[in-house]
CSV table of C-alpha atoms in Angstrom, one decimal:
chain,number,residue,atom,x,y,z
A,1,UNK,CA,20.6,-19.9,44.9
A,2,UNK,CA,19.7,-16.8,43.3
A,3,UNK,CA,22.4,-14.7,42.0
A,4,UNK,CA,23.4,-12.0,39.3
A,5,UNK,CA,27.3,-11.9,37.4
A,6,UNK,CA,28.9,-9.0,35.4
A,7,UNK,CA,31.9,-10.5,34.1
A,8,UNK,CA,33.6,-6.9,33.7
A,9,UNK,CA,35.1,-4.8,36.1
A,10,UNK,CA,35.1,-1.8,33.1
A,11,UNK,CA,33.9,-1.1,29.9
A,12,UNK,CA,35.7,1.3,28.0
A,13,UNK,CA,33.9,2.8,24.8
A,14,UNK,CA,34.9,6.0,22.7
A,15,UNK,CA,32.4,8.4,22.4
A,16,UNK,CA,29.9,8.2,19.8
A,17,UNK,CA,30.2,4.1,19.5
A,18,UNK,CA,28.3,1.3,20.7
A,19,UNK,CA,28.0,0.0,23.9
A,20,UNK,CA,27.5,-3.3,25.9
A,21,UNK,CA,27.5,-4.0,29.4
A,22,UNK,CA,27.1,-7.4,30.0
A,23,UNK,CA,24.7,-9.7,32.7
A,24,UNK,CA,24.0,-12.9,33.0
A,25,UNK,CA,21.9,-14.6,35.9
A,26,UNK,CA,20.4,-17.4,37.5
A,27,UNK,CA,16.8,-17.7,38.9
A,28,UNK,CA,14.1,-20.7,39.5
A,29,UNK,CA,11.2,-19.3,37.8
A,30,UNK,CA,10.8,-16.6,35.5
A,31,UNK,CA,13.5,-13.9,36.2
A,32,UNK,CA,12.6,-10.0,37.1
A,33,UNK,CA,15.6,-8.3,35.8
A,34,UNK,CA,17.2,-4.5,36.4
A,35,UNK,CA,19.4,-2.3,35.8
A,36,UNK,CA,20.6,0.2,37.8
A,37,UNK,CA,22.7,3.6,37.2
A,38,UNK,CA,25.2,5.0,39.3
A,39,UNK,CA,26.7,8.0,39.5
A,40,UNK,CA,29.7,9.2,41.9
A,41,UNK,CA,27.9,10.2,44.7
A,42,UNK,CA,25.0,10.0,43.7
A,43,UNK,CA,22.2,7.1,44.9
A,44,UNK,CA,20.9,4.5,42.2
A,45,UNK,CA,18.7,5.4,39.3
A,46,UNK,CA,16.5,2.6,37.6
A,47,UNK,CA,17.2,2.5,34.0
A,48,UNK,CA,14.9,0.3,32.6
A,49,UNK,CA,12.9,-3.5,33.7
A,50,UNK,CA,12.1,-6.4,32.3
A,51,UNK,CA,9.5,-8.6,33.7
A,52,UNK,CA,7.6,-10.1,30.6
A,53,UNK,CA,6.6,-9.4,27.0
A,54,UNK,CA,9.1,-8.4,24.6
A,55,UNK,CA,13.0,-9.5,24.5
A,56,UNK,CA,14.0,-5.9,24.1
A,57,UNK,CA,13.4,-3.9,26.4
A,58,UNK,CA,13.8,0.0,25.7
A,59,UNK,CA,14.8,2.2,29.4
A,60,UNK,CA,15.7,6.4,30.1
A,61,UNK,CA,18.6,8.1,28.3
A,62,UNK,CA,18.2,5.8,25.3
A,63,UNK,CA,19.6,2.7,27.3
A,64,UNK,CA,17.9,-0.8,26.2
A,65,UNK,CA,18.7,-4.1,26.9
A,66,UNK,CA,18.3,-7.5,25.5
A,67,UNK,CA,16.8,-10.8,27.5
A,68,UNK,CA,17.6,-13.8,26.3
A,69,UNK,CA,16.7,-16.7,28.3
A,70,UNK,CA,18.7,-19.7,26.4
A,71,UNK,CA,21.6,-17.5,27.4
A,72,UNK,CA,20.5,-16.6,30.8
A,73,UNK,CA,21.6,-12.9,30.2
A,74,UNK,CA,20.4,-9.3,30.1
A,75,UNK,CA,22.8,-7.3,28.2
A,76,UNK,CA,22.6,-3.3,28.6
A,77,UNK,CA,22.8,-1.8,25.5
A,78,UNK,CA,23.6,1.8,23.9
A,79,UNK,CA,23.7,2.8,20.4
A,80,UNK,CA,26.0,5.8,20.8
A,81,UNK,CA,27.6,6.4,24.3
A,82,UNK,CA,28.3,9.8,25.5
A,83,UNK,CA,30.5,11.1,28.2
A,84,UNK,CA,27.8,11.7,30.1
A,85,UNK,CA,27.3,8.1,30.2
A,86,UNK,CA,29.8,6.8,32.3
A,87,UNK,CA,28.8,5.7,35.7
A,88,UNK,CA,28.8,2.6,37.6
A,89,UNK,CA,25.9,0.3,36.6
A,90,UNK,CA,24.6,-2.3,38.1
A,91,UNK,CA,22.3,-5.4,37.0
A,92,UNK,CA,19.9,-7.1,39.4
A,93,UNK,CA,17.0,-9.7,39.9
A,94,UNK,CA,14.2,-9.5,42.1
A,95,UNK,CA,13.7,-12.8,44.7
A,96,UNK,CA,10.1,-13.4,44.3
A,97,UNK,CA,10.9,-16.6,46.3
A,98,UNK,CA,11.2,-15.8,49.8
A,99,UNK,CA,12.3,-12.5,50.7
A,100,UNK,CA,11.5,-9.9,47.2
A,101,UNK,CA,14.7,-9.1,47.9
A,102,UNK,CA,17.0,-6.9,44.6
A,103,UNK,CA,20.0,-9.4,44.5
A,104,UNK,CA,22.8,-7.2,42.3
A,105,UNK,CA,25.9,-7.9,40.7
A,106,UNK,CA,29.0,-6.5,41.6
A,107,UNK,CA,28.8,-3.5,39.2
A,108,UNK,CA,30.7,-2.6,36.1
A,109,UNK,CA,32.5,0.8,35.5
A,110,UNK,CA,31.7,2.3,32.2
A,111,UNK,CA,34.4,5.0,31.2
A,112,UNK,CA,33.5,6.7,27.8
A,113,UNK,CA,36.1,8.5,26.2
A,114,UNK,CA,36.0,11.8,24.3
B,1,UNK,CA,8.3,14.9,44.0
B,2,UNK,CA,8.8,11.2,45.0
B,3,UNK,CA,12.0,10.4,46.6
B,4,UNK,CA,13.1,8.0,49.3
B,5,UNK,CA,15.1,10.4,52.0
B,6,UNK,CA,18.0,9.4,54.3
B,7,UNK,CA,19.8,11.6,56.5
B,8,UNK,CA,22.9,12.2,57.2
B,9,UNK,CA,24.3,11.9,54.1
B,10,UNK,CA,28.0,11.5,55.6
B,11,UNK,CA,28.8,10.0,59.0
B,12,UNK,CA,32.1,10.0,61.0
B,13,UNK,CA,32.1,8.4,64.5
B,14,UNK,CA,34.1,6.1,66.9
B,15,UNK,CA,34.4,2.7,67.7
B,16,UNK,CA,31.2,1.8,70.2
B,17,UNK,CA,29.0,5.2,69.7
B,18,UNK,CA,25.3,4.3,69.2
B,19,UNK,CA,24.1,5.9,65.5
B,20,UNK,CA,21.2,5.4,63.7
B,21,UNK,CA,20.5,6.5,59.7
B,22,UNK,CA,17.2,7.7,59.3
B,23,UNK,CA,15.1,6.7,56.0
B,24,UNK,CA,11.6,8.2,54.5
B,25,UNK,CA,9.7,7.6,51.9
B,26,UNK,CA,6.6,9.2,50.2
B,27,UNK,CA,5.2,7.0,47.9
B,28,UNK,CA,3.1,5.3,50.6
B,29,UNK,CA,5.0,1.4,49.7
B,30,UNK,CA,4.9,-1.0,51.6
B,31,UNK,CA,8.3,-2.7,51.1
B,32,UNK,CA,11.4,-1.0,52.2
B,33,UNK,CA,14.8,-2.5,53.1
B,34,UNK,CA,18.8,-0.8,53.7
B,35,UNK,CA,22.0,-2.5,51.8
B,36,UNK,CA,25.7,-1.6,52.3
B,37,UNK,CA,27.7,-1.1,49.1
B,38,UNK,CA,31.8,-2.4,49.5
B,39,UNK,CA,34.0,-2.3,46.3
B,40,UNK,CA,34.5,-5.5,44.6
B,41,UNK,CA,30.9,-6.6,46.5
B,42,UNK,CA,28.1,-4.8,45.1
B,43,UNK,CA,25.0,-4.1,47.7
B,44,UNK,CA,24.0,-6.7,49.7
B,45,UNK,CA,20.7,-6.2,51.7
B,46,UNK,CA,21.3,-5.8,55.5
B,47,UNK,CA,17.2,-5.7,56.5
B,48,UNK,CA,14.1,-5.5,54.9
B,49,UNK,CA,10.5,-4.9,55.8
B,50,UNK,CA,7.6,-6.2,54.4
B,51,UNK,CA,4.9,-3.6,56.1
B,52,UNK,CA,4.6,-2.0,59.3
B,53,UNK,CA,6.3,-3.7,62.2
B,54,UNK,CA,7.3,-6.6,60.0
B,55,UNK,CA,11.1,-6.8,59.2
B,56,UNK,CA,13.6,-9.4,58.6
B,57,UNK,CA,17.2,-10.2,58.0
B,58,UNK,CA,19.1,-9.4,55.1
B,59,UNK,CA,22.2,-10.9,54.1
B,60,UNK,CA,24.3,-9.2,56.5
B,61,UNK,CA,22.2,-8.5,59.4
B,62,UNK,CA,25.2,-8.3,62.1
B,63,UNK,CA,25.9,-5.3,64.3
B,64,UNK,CA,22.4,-3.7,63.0
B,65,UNK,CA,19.1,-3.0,64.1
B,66,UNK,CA,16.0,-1.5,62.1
B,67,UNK,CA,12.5,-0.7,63.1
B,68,UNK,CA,8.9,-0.2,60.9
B,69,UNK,CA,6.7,1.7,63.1
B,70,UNK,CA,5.4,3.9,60.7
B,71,UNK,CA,4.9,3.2,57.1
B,72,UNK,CA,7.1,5.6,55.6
B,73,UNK,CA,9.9,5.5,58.1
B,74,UNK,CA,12.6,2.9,58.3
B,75,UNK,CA,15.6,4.0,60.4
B,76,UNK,CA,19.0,1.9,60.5
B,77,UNK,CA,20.4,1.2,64.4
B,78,UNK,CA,23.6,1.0,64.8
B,79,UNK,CA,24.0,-0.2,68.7
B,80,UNK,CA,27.9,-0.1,68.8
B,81,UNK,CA,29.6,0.2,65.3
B,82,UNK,CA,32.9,-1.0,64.8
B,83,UNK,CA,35.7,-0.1,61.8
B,84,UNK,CA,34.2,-3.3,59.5
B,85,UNK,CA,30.7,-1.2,59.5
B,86,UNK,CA,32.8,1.1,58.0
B,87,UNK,CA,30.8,1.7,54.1
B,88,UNK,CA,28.0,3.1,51.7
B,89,UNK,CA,24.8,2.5,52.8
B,90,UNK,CA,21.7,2.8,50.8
B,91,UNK,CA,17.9,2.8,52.1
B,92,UNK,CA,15.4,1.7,49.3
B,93,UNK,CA,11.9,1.2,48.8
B,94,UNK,CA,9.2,-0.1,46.9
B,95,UNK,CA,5.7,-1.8,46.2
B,96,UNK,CA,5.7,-5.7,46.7
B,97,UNK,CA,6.6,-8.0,43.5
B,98,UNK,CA,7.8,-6.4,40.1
B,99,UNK,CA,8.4,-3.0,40.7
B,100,UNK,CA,11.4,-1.1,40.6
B,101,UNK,CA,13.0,0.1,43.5
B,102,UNK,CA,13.5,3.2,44.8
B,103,UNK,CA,16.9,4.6,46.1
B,104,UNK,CA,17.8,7.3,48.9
B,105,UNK,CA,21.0,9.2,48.3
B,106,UNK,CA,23.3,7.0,50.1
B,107,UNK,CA,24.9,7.9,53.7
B,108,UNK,CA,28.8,7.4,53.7
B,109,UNK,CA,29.6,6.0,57.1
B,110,UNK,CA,33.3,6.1,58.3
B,111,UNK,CA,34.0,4.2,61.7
B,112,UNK,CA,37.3,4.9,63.5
């Protein structure tokens, strides 16, 4: 079966540092991978795709993220994080199987400090 | 502007009291399908459509109904809620394959 992990409840990241939110996943087939913004009520904003092509993928508010398919994961990444930043984010893959179906992890809380 | 649109955005009722969450979208896609968001959980998708008068179950299809009669129109039925229907539920919708999906606001449904 399909399915999508993010191993952290929360990230927390000072302002002005890097950041990493991590995913992992597991697909048959080649893996259409998201990630998703949330903020308090608020519905979810795409950040970025990857479906082919290049590894690194580059998404809105100068949020990227990293495939790598030895490891089976699709890191979001953030050079310097702002306040603004935090949210609840959420990584997902697209079925392409049966249903096309988003199938999403259970979301990780990203708190950045001032 | 595109936008998926679902109305109301916050919902209190009681136990057995027929609702239903309406859902629009203007982007003219073909696929559109509701989750429910629960803490710890994620969203799981309830039902999905594939194109006009074709839907199917989700995940968690129990205690809900949904129509496609329309292309942009994809309301959420539910016949007699209970308390475990209580949740945050999204409508979304997209083209077919490798697009991204599109969110509506999010209706906050409390059942009592």
């Amino acid at each position: 079966a399909q399915s999508v992990a993010q191993p952290e409840d929360q990230v927390n990241v000072a302002e002005g540092n890097p950041l990493t939110v991590k995913c992992t996943y597991s697909v048959s087939g080649n893996p259409y991978l998201f990630w998703y913004v949330q903020y308090p009520n608020r519905g979810l904003q795409f950040l970025l795709k990857y479906i082919t092509g290049d590894n690194l993928v580059k998404g809105s508010y100068g949020f990227e993220a990293e495939f790598n398919k030895s490891q089976t994961s699709f890191h979001l990444k953030k050079p310097s994080a702002l306040v603004s930043d935090s949210a609840l984010y959420f990584c997902a893959v697209r079925d392409l199987a049966a249903t096309n179906k988003l199938i999403f992890g259970t979301g990780t809380l990203l708190a950045v400090q001032p | 502007e595109a936008q998926v649109t679902q109305n109301p955005r916050y919902l209190i009722t009681v136990t057995g009291k027929k609702l239903t969450v309406t859902c629009s979208q203007n982007m003219n896609h073909e696929y559109m399908s509701w989750y429910r968001q629960d803490p710890g959980l994620g969203l799981r998708q309830i039902y999905y459509s594939m194109n006009v008068e074709v839907t199917d179950k989700g995940d968690v299809p129990e205690g809900y109904k949904v129509s496609r009669k329309e292309k942009r129109n994809f309301p959420l039925i539910l016949e007699s809620p209970s308390p475990n229907q209580t949740s945050l539920y999204f409508c979304a919708s997209s083209f077919i394959r490798n697009t991204e999906a599109f969110f509506g606001q999010g209706t906050r449904l409390t059942v009592v």
